[in-house]
CSV table of C-alpha atoms in Angstrom, one decimal:
chain,number,residue,atom,x,y,z
A,1,ASN,CA,16.3,-35.6,-36.0
A,2,ALA,CA,15.2,-34.3,-32.7
A,3,PRO,CA,15.7,-30.6,-32.3
A,4,VAL,CA,19.0,-30.1,-29.9
A,5,VAL,CA,18.7,-27.2,-27.4
A,6,ALA,CA,21.0,-25.5,-24.8
A,7,LEU,CA,19.0,-25.2,-21.2
A,8,LEU,CA,20.8,-22.0,-19.8
A,9,HIS,CA,20.3,-22.4,-16.2
A,10,GLY,CA,20.0,-19.0,-14.1
A,11,TRP,CA,20.4,-20.5,-10.4
A,12,THR,CA,19.6,-17.9,-8.0
A,13,GLY,CA,20.6,-20.3,-4.9
A,14,ASN,CA,17.1,-20.6,-3.8
A,15,ALA,CA,16.4,-24.1,-2.7
A,16,ASP,CA,13.0,-23.7,-2.6
A,17,ILE,CA,12.1,-22.4,-6.3
A,18,ASN,CA,10.7,-25.7,-8.0
A,19,PHE,CA,11.9,-26.1,-11.3
A,20,PHE,CA,10.3,-29.5,-12.4
A,21,PRO,CA,7.2,-28.5,-13.8
A,22,VAL,CA,9.2,-26.7,-16.4
A,23,TYR,CA,11.5,-29.4,-16.7
A,24,ALA,CA,8.3,-31.5,-17.7
A,25,GLU,CA,7.1,-29.2,-19.9
A,26,LEU,CA,10.6,-29.0,-21.8
A,27,ALA,CA,10.8,-32.8,-22.0
A,28,GLN,CA,7.5,-33.2,-23.8
A,29,GLN,CA,8.9,-30.4,-26.6
A,30,TYR,CA,12.5,-31.7,-26.9
A,31,SER,CA,14.2,-35.0,-26.8
A,32,VAL,CA,18.0,-34.0,-26.8
A,33,LEU,CA,19.0,-31.4,-24.4
A,34,ALA,CA,22.6,-29.6,-23.4
A,35,VAL,CA,23.0,-28.2,-20.1
A,36,ASP,CA,25.0,-25.2,-19.5
A,37,HIS,CA,26.3,-23.3,-16.4
A,38,ARG,CA,28.8,-20.9,-15.4
A,39,GLY,CA,29.5,-20.7,-11.5
A,40,HIS,CA,27.3,-18.5,-9.8
A,41,GLY,CA,25.0,-17.9,-6.9
A,42,ARG,CA,25.3,-17.8,-3.1
A,43,SER,CA,27.7,-20.8,-3.0
A,44,SER,CA,31.2,-20.2,-1.8
A,45,GLY,CA,33.7,-20.5,-4.9
A,46,PRO,CA,33.2,-21.5,-8.3
A,47,ARG,CA,33.2,-25.3,-7.4
A,48,ALA,CA,30.8,-25.1,-5.2
A,49,ASN,CA,28.8,-23.7,-7.5
A,50,ILE,CA,29.4,-25.8,-9.9
A,51,ASP,CA,28.5,-28.7,-7.6
A,52,ARG,CA,25.4,-27.2,-6.4
A,53,PHE,CA,24.2,-27.1,-9.8
A,54,SER,CA,25.1,-30.0,-10.9
A,55,HIS,CA,22.9,-31.6,-8.7
A,56,LEU,CA,20.3,-29.8,-10.8
A,57,VAL,CA,21.9,-31.0,-13.9
A,58,SER,CA,21.3,-34.8,-12.2
A,59,ASP,CA,17.6,-33.9,-11.0
A,60,PHE,CA,16.6,-32.5,-14.9
A,61,CYS,CA,18.5,-35.7,-16.6
A,62,THR,CA,17.0,-38.0,-14.1
A,63,PHE,CA,13.3,-36.3,-14.4
A,64,THR,CA,13.3,-36.6,-18.2
A,65,GLY,CA,15.5,-39.0,-19.4
A,66,ARG,CA,16.2,-36.7,-22.4
A,67,CYS,CA,20.2,-35.2,-21.6
A,68,ALA,CA,22.8,-36.0,-24.4
A,69,ARG,CA,25.5,-33.9,-22.6
A,70,GLN,CA,26.4,-32.1,-19.5
A,71,HIS,CA,28.4,-29.3,-20.1
A,72,LEU,CA,29.2,-27.3,-16.6
A,73,ASP,CA,32.1,-24.9,-17.8
A,74,THR,CA,31.3,-23.7,-21.5
A,75,PRO,CA,29.4,-20.2,-21.1
A,76,VAL,CA,26.4,-20.4,-23.9
A,77,PHE,CA,24.8,-16.9,-24.5
A,78,MET,CA,24.3,-16.3,-28.1
A,79,LEU,CA,22.6,-18.2,-30.7
A,80,GLY,CA,25.0,-20.3,-32.7
A,81,HIS,CA,27.5,-20.5,-30.3
A,82,SER,CA,29.4,-24.0,-30.5
A,83,MET,CA,29.0,-26.0,-27.5
A,84,GLY,CA,31.0,-29.0,-27.4
A,85,SER,CA,30.1,-30.8,-30.5
A,86,PHE,CA,26.8,-29.3,-30.9
A,87,LEU,CA,26.1,-25.8,-32.9
A,88,LEU,CA,23.3,-24.5,-31.3
A,89,ARG,CA,20.4,-23.2,-33.1
A,90,HIS,CA,17.9,-22.8,-30.2
A,91,TYR,CA,18.1,-22.6,-26.6
A,92,ILE,CA,16.0,-22.1,-23.5
A,93,PHE,CA,16.8,-19.9,-20.3
A,94,LEU,CA,15.5,-20.9,-17.3
A,95,TYR,CA,15.8,-19.4,-13.8
A,96,GLY,CA,14.1,-19.2,-10.7
A,97,ASN,CA,12.0,-16.2,-9.3
A,98,ARG,CA,11.1,-16.2,-5.6
A,99,ILE,CA,7.8,-15.1,-6.1
A,100,LYS,CA,6.7,-16.7,-9.4
A,101,GLY,CA,8.9,-20.1,-9.6
A,102,ALA,CA,10.5,-21.0,-12.3
A,103,ILE,CA,10.4,-19.2,-15.5
A,104,SER,CA,11.7,-20.1,-19.0
A,105,VAL,CA,12.0,-18.4,-21.8
A,106,GLU,CA,13.4,-19.6,-25.4
A,107,ASN,CA,15.7,-17.4,-27.7
A,108,THR,CA,13.1,-17.2,-30.4
A,109,GLU,CA,11.2,-14.6,-28.1
A,110,LEU,CA,14.1,-12.3,-27.5
A,111,ASP,CA,14.8,-9.4,-29.8
A,112,ASP,CA,18.3,-7.9,-29.9
A,113,LEU,CA,19.6,-6.0,-27.4
A,114,ILE,CA,20.7,-2.6,-27.6
A,115,LEU,CA,23.5,-1.4,-24.8
A,116,GLN,CA,24.1,2.2,-25.6
A,117,ARG,CA,22.2,4.6,-27.6
A,118,THR,CA,23.7,6.6,-30.4
A,119,ASP,CA,23.8,9.4,-28.2
A,120,GLY,CA,26.4,7.5,-25.6
A,121,ASN,CA,24.0,6.8,-22.9
A,122,PRO,CA,23.6,3.4,-21.9
A,123,THR,CA,20.2,1.6,-21.9
A,124,TYR,CA,18.2,0.7,-18.5
A,125,ASN,CA,19.2,-3.2,-18.5
A,126,PHE,CA,22.7,-2.5,-19.0
A,127,VAL,CA,22.6,0.1,-16.2
A,128,VAL,CA,21.1,-1.4,-13.5
A,129,VAL,CA,22.9,-4.8,-14.0
A,130,ILE,CA,26.4,-2.6,-13.1
A,131,ASP,CA,24.4,-0.2,-10.3
A,132,ASP,CA,22.9,-3.3,-8.4
A,133,ALA,CA,26.4,-5.6,-9.1
A,134,GLU,CA,28.4,-2.9,-7.7
A,135,MET,CA,26.3,-2.1,-4.3
A,136,GLY,CA,26.3,-5.6,-3.9
A,137,ILE,CA,22.7,-6.3,-4.0
A,138,ASN,CA,21.8,-10.2,-3.5
A,139,LEU,CA,17.8,-9.9,-3.8
A,140,VAL,CA,16.6,-7.8,-6.7
A,141,MET,CA,12.7,-6.5,-6.2
A,142,ARG,CA,10.7,-5.5,-9.0
A,143,GLY,CA,7.3,-5.0,-10.3
A,144,ASP,CA,6.4,-8.1,-12.5
A,145,ASP,CA,6.4,-6.0,-16.0
A,146,HIS,CA,10.1,-6.7,-15.4
A,147,VAL,CA,10.4,-10.2,-15.8
A,148,ASN,CA,11.1,-10.2,-19.4
A,149,ASN,CA,14.0,-7.4,-18.7
A,150,THR,CA,15.6,-9.9,-16.1
A,151,ILE,CA,15.9,-12.7,-18.8
A,152,ARG,CA,18.0,-9.8,-20.3
A,153,GLN,CA,19.9,-8.8,-17.5
A,154,ILE,CA,21.0,-12.1,-16.3
A,155,PRO,CA,23.4,-13.2,-19.3
A,156,MET,CA,24.8,-9.5,-18.8
A,157,TYR,CA,25.7,-10.5,-14.9
A,158,LYS,CA,27.4,-13.5,-16.2
A,159,ALA,CA,29.0,-12.2,-19.3
A,160,LEU,CA,30.7,-9.3,-16.8
A,161,GLY,CA,32.0,-11.8,-13.9
A,162,TYR,CA,29.3,-10.7,-11.6
A,163,GLN,CA,27.3,-13.1,-9.2
A,164,VAL,CA,23.8,-13.5,-10.2
A,165,PRO,CA,21.6,-11.6,-7.4
A,166,GLU,CA,18.1,-13.7,-6.7
A,167,PHE,CA,15.1,-12.0,-8.3
A,168,ALA,CA,11.8,-11.6,-7.1
A,169,HIS,CA,9.0,-9.8,-9.1
A,170,VAL,CA,6.0,-8.5,-7.5
A,171,PRO,CA,2.7,-8.6,-9.3
A,172,MET,CA,1.1,-5.1,-10.5
A,173,ILE,CA,-1.5,-3.2,-8.9
A,174,LEU,CA,-4.7,-3.1,-11.4
A,175,GLY,CA,-7.7,-1.1,-11.2
A,176,ALA,CA,-11.0,-2.3,-10.9
A,177,ASP,CA,-11.8,-3.0,-14.8
A,178,LYS,CA,-8.8,-5.3,-14.3
A,179,LYS,CA,-6.2,-3.0,-16.3
A,180,ARG,CA,-3.2,-1.8,-15.2
A,181,LEU,CA,-3.5,1.3,-12.5
A,182,SER,CA,-3.5,4.7,-14.0
A,183,LYS,CA,-4.3,8.0,-13.7
A,184,ARG,CA,-7.8,7.6,-15.3
A,185,HIS,CA,-8.6,5.2,-12.2
A,186,GLY,CA,-8.0,8.2,-9.6
A,187,ALA,CA,-4.9,9.2,-7.8
A,188,THR,CA,-1.9,7.3,-8.2
A,189,SER,CA,1.0,9.0,-6.0
A,190,VAL,CA,0.7,8.4,-2.0
A,191,MET,CA,1.4,12.1,-1.7
A,192,ASP,CA,-2.2,12.5,-3.4
A,193,TYR,CA,-3.6,9.9,-0.6
A,194,LYS,CA,-2.0,12.7,2.1
A,195,VAL,CA,-3.7,15.5,0.3
A,196,MET,CA,-6.6,13.3,0.7
A,197,GLY,CA,-6.5,12.7,4.3
A,198,TYR,CA,-5.2,8.9,4.6
A,199,LEU,CA,-2.9,8.2,7.1
A,200,PRO,CA,0.5,6.7,6.4
A,201,GLU,CA,-0.1,3.4,8.2
A,202,ALA,CA,-3.5,2.8,6.6
A,203,MET,CA,-1.6,2.9,2.9
A,204,VAL,CA,1.2,0.7,4.3
A,205,ASN,CA,-1.2,-1.7,5.8
A,206,TYR,CA,-3.7,-1.5,2.4
A,207,LEU,CA,-0.7,-1.7,0.0
A,208,VAL,CA,0.9,-4.6,2.0
A,209,ARG,CA,-2.3,-6.8,2.3
A,210,LEU,CA,-2.9,-6.3,-1.6
A,211,GLY,CA,0.0,-8.5,-2.6
A,212,TRP,CA,0.7,-10.6,0.7
A,213,SER,CA,-1.4,-12.4,3.1
A,214,SER,CA,-1.2,-13.8,6.6
A,215,GLY,CA,-3.9,-15.8,7.4
A,216,ASP,CA,-6.8,-14.1,7.4
A,217,GLU,CA,-6.0,-11.3,9.1
A,218,GLU,CA,-6.5,-7.7,7.7
A,219,ILE,CA,-4.8,-5.2,10.3
A,220,PHE,CA,-1.2,-5.2,10.6
A,221,SER,CA,0.7,-2.4,12.8
A,222,MET,CA,4.5,-2.0,11.7
A,223,ALA,CA,5.5,-4.4,14.4
A,224,ASP,CA,3.4,-6.9,13.0
A,225,LEU,CA,4.5,-6.2,9.5
A,226,ILE,CA,8.2,-6.7,10.6
A,227,GLU,CA,7.6,-9.6,12.7
A,228,LYS,CA,5.3,-11.5,9.9
A,229,PHE,CA,6.1,-10.4,6.5
A,230,SER,CA,7.8,-13.1,4.5
A,231,ILE,CA,8.5,-12.4,0.5
A,232,ASP,CA,7.2,-16.4,0.4
A,233,ASN,CA,3.8,-15.4,0.8
A,234,VAL,CA,3.4,-12.6,-1.8
A,235,GLY,CA,1.1,-13.6,-4.5
A,236,ARG,CA,1.6,-14.5,-7.7
A,237,SER,CA,-1.5,-12.7,-9.1
A,238,ALA,CA,-2.0,-9.5,-9.6
A,239,GLY,CA,-3.9,-7.2,-7.1
A,240,VAL,CA,-7.0,-5.3,-7.9
A,241,PHE,CA,-7.2,-1.7,-6.0
A,242,ASN,CA,-10.1,-1.5,-4.3
A,243,PRO,CA,-10.6,2.3,-2.5
A,244,GLU,CA,-13.3,1.3,-0.3
A,245,LYS,CA,-11.1,-1.2,1.4
A,246,LEU,CA,-8.5,1.8,1.6
A,247,LEU,CA,-11.1,4.2,3.0
A,248,TRP,CA,-12.2,1.6,5.9
A,249,LEU,CA,-8.5,0.7,6.9
A,250,ASN,CA,-8.2,5.0,6.9
A,251,GLU,CA,-11.4,5.2,9.2
A,252,HIS,CA,-9.8,2.3,11.6
A,253,TYR,CA,-6.9,3.7,12.3
A,254,ILE,CA,-8.3,7.0,12.5
A,255,LYS,CA,-10.6,5.8,15.4
A,256,THR,CA,-7.8,3.9,17.1
A,257,GLY,CA,-5.1,6.6,16.3
A,258,ASP,CA,-3.6,9.0,19.1
A,259,PRO,CA,-5.1,12.0,19.8
A,260,GLY,CA,-2.4,14.2,20.5
A,261,ARG,CA,-0.9,13.1,16.9
A,262,LEU,CA,-4.1,13.2,14.9
A,263,ALA,CA,-4.4,16.6,16.5
A,264,GLY,CA,-1.4,18.2,14.9
A,265,LEU,CA,-2.0,16.6,11.5
A,266,VAL,CA,-5.9,18.3,11.7
A,267,ALA,CA,-4.1,21.5,13.1
A,268,GLU,CA,-1.9,21.5,9.7
A,269,LEU,CA,-4.9,21.0,7.4
A,270,LEU,CA,-6.9,23.9,9.5
A,271,GLU,CA,-4.5,26.1,9.1
A,272,GLY,CA,-4.0,25.5,5.8
A,273,GLN,CA,-7.5,26.4,5.5
A,274,GLY,CA,-7.0,29.9,6.8
A,275,VAL,CA,-8.3,28.7,10.1
A,276,ASP,CA,-6.8,30.4,13.3
A,277,ILE,CA,-6.9,27.8,16.2
A,278,ASN,CA,-4.9,29.9,18.7
A,279,GLY,CA,-7.2,30.5,21.4
A,280,GLY,CA,-9.5,28.1,20.3
A,281,PRO,CA,-10.5,25.0,22.4
A,282,ASP,CA,-7.7,22.1,23.2
A,283,MET,CA,-7.5,20.2,19.9
A,284,PRO,CA,-6.9,16.9,20.9
A,285,ALA,CA,-9.7,16.9,22.7
A,286,VAL,CA,-11.6,17.9,19.4
A,287,VAL,CA,-10.3,15.3,17.8
A,288,LYS,CA,-11.8,13.3,20.6
A,289,THR,CA,-15.7,14.1,19.4
A,290,LEU,CA,-14.5,13.4,15.8
A,291,GLN,CA,-12.6,9.9,15.8
A,292,ASP,CA,-15.7,8.0,15.4
A,293,ARG,CA,-17.1,10.1,12.9
A,294,SER,CA,-14.5,10.6,10.6
A,295,LYS,CA,-13.1,8.6,7.8
A,296,THR,CA,-10.3,10.8,6.5
A,297,LEU,CA,-8.6,13.5,8.3
A,298,VAL,CA,-10.1,16.1,5.8
A,299,GLU,CA,-13.4,15.0,6.9
A,300,MET,CA,-12.2,15.5,10.5
A,301,ALA,CA,-11.2,18.9,9.8
A,302,GLU,CA,-13.9,20.1,8.0
A,303,GLY,CA,-15.9,18.7,11.1
A,304,ALA,CA,-13.9,20.5,13.6
A,305,ARG,CA,-14.0,23.9,11.9
A,306,PHE,CA,-17.2,25.2,14.0
A,307,TYR,CA,-15.3,24.5,17.0
A,308,PHE,CA,-12.5,27.6,15.8
A,309,VAL,CA,-15.2,29.3,13.6
A,310,ALA,CA,-18.3,30.6,15.0
A,311,PRO,CA,-21.2,30.7,13.1
A,312,THR,CA,-21.9,33.9,11.1
A,313,ALA,CA,-25.1,32.5,9.3
A,314,TYR,CA,-27.3,29.4,10.1
A,315,ASP,CA,-28.7,26.6,7.7
A,316,GLU,CA,-32.1,27.9,6.5
A,317,ALA,CA,-33.5,24.6,6.7
A,318,ALA,CA,-32.3,23.8,10.1
A,319,ALA,CA,-33.0,27.6,11.7
A,320,ALA,CA,-36.5,27.4,10.2
A,321,LYS,CA,-37.3,24.1,12.2
A,322,PHE,CA,-35.3,24.3,15.4
A,323,LEU,CA,-34.1,28.1,15.6
A,324,ASN,CA,-37.6,30.0,16.0
A,325,GLU,CA,-39.6,31.7,18.3
A,326,GLU,CA,-40.9,28.7,20.0
A,327,LYS,CA,-37.3,27.9,21.3
A,328,ARG,CA,-36.6,31.1,22.7
A,329,VAL,CA,-37.4,29.9,26.4
A,330,VAL,CA,-35.3,26.6,25.5
A,331,LEU,CA,-32.4,28.9,24.4
A,332,GLU,CA,-32.9,31.6,27.5
A,333,LEU,CA,-33.1,28.7,30.1
A,334,LEU,CA,-29.9,26.8,28.6
A,335,ILE,CA,-28.2,30.3,28.9
A,336,LYS,CA,-29.2,30.9,32.7
A,337,HIS,CA,-28.0,26.9,34.0
A,338,LEU,CA,-24.8,27.2,31.7
A,339,ALA,CA,-23.5,30.6,32.8
A,340,GLY,CA,-24.1,29.5,36.4
A,341,LEU,CA,-21.9,26.8,36.3
A,342,VAL,CA,-18.8,27.1,38.3
A,343,GLU,CA,-16.8,24.1,36.4
A,344,PHE,CA,-17.4,23.2,32.9
A,345,ALA,CA,-16.6,19.3,32.7
A,346,LEU,CA,-18.6,17.3,30.8
A,347,GLU,CA,-20.9,15.7,33.8
A,348,ASP,CA,-21.4,19.5,34.9
A,349,VAL,CA,-22.3,20.7,31.2
A,350,GLU,CA,-24.8,16.7,31.4
A,351,SER,CA,-26.1,18.5,35.1
A,352,ALA,CA,-27.3,21.6,33.0
A,353,PHE,CA,-28.6,20.0,30.7
A,354,LYS,CA,-31.1,17.7,33.2
A,355,ALA,CA,-31.5,20.7,35.2
A,356,LEU,CA,-33.0,22.4,31.9
A,357,MET,CA,-35.1,19.6,31.2
A,358,GLU,CA,-36.5,19.4,34.5
A,359,GLU,CA,-37.6,22.8,34.7
A,360,SER,CA,-39.1,23.1,30.8
A,361,GLY,CA,-40.4,19.5,31.1
A,362,LEU,CA,-38.4,19.1,27.5
A,363,LYS,CA,-36.8,15.9,26.7
A,364,LEU,CA,-33.0,16.2,25.2
A,365,GLY,CA,-34.9,15.2,21.7
A,366,LYS,CA,-36.4,18.9,22.0
A,367,ILE,CA,-33.5,20.6,23.2
A,368,GLY,CA,-30.2,19.1,21.2
A,369,PRO,CA,-31.1,19.9,17.6
A,370,THR,CA,-31.7,23.7,18.8
A,371,VAL,CA,-28.6,23.4,20.7
A,372,ARG,CA,-26.6,22.0,17.7
A,373,VAL,CA,-27.7,24.8,15.5
A,374,ALA,CA,-27.0,27.6,17.5
A,375,LEU,CA,-23.4,26.5,18.3
A,376,THR,CA,-22.1,25.3,14.9
A,377,GLY,CA,-24.9,26.3,12.4
A,378,GLY,CA,-26.0,23.4,11.2
A,379,SER,CA,-28.0,20.1,11.8
A,380,VAL,CA,-25.1,17.6,11.9
A,381,SER,CA,-22.2,17.5,14.9
A,382,PRO,CA,-20.7,15.3,17.5
A,383,GLY,CA,-22.8,14.3,20.7
A,384,ILE,CA,-23.9,17.6,21.9
A,385,TYR,CA,-22.8,17.3,25.4
A,386,ASP,CA,-19.4,16.7,24.0
A,387,VAL,CA,-19.6,19.7,21.8
A,388,VAL,CA,-20.4,22.0,24.7
A,389,ALA,CA,-18.0,20.9,27.0
A,390,VAL,CA,-15.2,21.5,24.8
A,391,LEU,CA,-16.1,24.5,23.4
A,392,GLY,CA,-16.0,26.0,27.1
A,393,GLN,CA,-18.2,28.1,28.8
A,394,ASN,CA,-17.8,31.5,27.4
A,395,ALA,CA,-17.8,30.3,23.7
A,396,VAL,CA,-20.8,28.6,24.2
A,397,VAL,CA,-22.6,31.1,26.3
A,398,ALA,CA,-21.8,33.7,23.5
A,399,ARG,CA,-23.0,31.7,20.3
A,400,LEU,CA,-26.1,30.9,22.3
A,401,GLN,CA,-26.9,34.4,23.6
A,402,LYS,CA,-25.9,35.4,19.3
A,403,ALA,CA,-28.6,32.2,18.4
A,404,LEU,CA,-31.2,34.3,21.0
A,405,ALA,CA,-30.5,37.3,19.4
A,406,SER,CA,-31.6,36.3,15.7
A,407,LEU,CA,-34.9,35.4,16.8
A,408,ASN,CA,-35.9,38.9,16.8
């Protein structure tokens, strides 16, 4: 009176996949099992495949003590198919997944499979089997929303005489609300993140780390990933997309990035905003002053704008506090010291400011904000010595003179 079940074993050739937990679960529900296999896998030749599968059958029967018969040649795919002296009313499909391990599905959970629509077009599940098989694909990696599709695809590989590839289903990416990532959570296209100023290496690093781990390491170069990545360390649980973590990684790659390469990317952004960078300061030098202050390339481009576009007006609050009649002497003395420099390197600029401080008796804290507003139009910028040195002598003196004239 015990139920008779066919165990259709979709072996994928990976000896590391542990089927025993599934065997144990099945043995609790069924007392008689018939086991079926059709030659496939990565071994060479049908006999080798059957020999390899015989070990699995032996493992299963020994582990459960519930096998009535072993059938290694007769394919069984459909409900009601005759298998020896059994008429199958129920079967279980079992296959190994490189990420999720052993997966079993009862036939009662599957609906009828449509291979071709009424308009003559084949369906996805049929097409991918043919496409992957004809290209010789031996490892299929998809999102784990395709797990159920794989149950339908493996019998088609067998029925068409194709070798069944290995399968690995990668966990999905979820939003902060633990629901599948979608546009309502924000940008979902990689190109959207390019527009937002994210570097490709930050995106790759974040996405890889979202579903894979190598100890406690967080930052991986492409060379590191090539050396260390293994599908065996891909997690089974869905990852939650964390924009703050991605931003942190992007900030890291900007800080440690090559100024020459970043300069080209920032120049592209500025030109896209209509900023003419020709005749302006050296772009890599500009980038160096902003690398420690920028989390995205968009932020860096915005911070670099004043280097190429002189202020036409000043922030009202900043000007009221730092650009007033009391600062006239500061501006006049600084113009004198900077205009008299023969060289305009960073150390020369520092010397000019020190001479100003000695002559005026003021400290840099009383001078710097005034110079910053005069040169940038606002109260936020990189270090004032860096700004002056990168802008160059002619531009700095001209902007200081313009600020001095605004006091009249």
